[in-house]
XYZ file of C-alpha atoms in Angstrom:
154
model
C -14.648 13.748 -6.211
C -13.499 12.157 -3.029
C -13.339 8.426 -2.926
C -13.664 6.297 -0.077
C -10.044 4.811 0.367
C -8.073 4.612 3.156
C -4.181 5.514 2.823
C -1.410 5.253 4.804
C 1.548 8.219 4.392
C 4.678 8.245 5.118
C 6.062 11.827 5.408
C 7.602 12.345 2.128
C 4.276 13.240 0.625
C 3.176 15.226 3.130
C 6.583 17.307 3.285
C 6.360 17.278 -1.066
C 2.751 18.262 -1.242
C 3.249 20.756 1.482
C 6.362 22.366 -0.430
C 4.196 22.756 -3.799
C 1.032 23.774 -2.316
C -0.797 21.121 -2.523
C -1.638 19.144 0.720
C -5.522 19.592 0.352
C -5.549 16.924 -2.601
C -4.943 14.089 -0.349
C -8.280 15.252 1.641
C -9.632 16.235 -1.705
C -9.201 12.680 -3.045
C -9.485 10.331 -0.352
C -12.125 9.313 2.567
C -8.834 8.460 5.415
C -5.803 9.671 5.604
C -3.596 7.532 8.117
C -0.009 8.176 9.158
C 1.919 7.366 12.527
C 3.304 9.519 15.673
C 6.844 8.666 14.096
C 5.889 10.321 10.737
C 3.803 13.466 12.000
C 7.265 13.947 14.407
C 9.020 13.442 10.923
C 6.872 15.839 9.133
C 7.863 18.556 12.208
C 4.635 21.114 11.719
C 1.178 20.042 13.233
C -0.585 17.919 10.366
C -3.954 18.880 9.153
C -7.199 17.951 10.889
C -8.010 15.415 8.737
C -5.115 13.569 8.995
C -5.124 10.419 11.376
C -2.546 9.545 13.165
C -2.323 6.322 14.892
C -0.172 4.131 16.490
C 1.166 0.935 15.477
C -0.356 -1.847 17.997
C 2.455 -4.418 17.007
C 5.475 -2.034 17.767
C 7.931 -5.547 17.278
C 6.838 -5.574 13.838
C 7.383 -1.875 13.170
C 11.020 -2.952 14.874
C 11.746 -5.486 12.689
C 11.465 -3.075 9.880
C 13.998 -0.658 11.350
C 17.086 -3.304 9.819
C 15.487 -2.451 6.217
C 14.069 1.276 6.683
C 13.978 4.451 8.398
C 11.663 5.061 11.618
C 9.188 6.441 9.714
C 9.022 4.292 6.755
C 8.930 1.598 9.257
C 6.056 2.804 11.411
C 4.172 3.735 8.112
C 4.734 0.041 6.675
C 3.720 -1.963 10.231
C 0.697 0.328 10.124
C -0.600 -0.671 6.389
C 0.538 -3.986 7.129
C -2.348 -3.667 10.420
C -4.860 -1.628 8.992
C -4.559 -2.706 5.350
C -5.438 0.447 3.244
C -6.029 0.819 -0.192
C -2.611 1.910 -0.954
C 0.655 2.982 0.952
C 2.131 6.569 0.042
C 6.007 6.072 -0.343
C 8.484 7.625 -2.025
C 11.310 5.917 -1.379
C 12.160 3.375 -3.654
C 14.424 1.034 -1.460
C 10.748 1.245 0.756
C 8.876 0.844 -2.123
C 11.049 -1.770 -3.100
C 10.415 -3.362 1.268
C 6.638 -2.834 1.342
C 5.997 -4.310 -2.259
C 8.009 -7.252 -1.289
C 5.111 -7.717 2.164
C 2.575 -7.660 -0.550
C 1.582 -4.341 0.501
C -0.196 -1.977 -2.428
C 2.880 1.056 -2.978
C 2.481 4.833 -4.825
C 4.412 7.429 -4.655
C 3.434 11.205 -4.471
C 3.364 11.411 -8.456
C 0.989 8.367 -8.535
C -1.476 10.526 -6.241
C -1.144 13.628 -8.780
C -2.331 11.170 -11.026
C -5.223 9.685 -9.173
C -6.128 12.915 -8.288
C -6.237 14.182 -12.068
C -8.462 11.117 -12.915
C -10.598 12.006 -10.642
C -11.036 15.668 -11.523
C -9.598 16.853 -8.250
C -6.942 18.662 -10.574
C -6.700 19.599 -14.441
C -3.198 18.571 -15.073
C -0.429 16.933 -13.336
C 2.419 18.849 -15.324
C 2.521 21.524 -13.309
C 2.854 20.035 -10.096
C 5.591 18.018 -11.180
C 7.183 21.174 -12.292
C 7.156 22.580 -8.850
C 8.062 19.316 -7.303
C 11.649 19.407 -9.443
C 11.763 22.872 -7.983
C 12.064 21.390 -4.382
C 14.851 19.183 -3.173
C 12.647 15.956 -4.014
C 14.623 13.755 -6.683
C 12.693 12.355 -9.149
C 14.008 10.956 -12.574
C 13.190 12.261 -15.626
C 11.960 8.755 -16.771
C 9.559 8.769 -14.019
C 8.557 11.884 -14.761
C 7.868 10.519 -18.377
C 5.741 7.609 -17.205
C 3.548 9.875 -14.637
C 2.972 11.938 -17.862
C 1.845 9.149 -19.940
C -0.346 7.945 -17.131
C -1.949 11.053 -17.025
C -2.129 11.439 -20.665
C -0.072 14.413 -20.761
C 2.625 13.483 -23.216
């Protein structure tokens, strides 16, 4: 079931779910799908159709953010902070950590495994976090605990 939010992505997720297979859930499980010219450059392949990509309209704003994150992180953050989306996909926590602090609304790609398990658009999260450990993508095994409990698969 897709739902009508709107989410902003930096290019972690879209690298991640890319390496495991599994770049159709964020179509699958949401109405927009927003990320910037500095994070489809990031990403380095031509993004799917159905991904937006849009350009920050207060580029001093996506400059301040340089001092705190990376270009794309940046561009990603200025943009939610413009458009305001449901949620912000980040996986880095120090940007986490930046775009919480703006009152923005953070996940990271586990959270969407989970949203998109609650909302039938997959049957389990386990095994995508399986193939996700099989990547270079770092995530801690406590995280990995909590996505599991959230999904009710511990």
């Amino acid at each position: 079931m897709q739902l009508n939010k709107v989410v902003v992505t930096d290019s972690s997720c879209f690298i991640l779910f890319d390496k495991i297979n599994a770049l159709n859930i964020l179509n699958d499980l949401f109405g927009i799908v927003l990320t910037t010219p500095e994070v489809a450059a990031e990403y380095g392949s031509p993004l799917p159709e159905w991904v937006i990509i849009q350009k920050v309209d207060d580029f001093n704003l996506q400059q301040k953010f340089y001092q705190h994150v990376d270009k794309g992180e940046a561009s990603a953050i200025a943009l939610a902070c413009e458009v305001h989306p449901d949620f912000l996909i980040l996986d880095d926590l120090e940007a986490r950590k930046f775009a919480a602090k703006l009152g923005l609304p953070v996940k990271g790609s586990a959270g969407v495994l989970v949203q998109a398990k609650q909302n039938g658009i997959i049957a389990t999260v386990k095994p995508y976090l399986d193939l996700m450990q099989q990547t270079n993508f770092r995530i801690a095994s406590s995280v990995i605990e909590t996505v599991l409990k959230e999904a009710g698969e511990y």
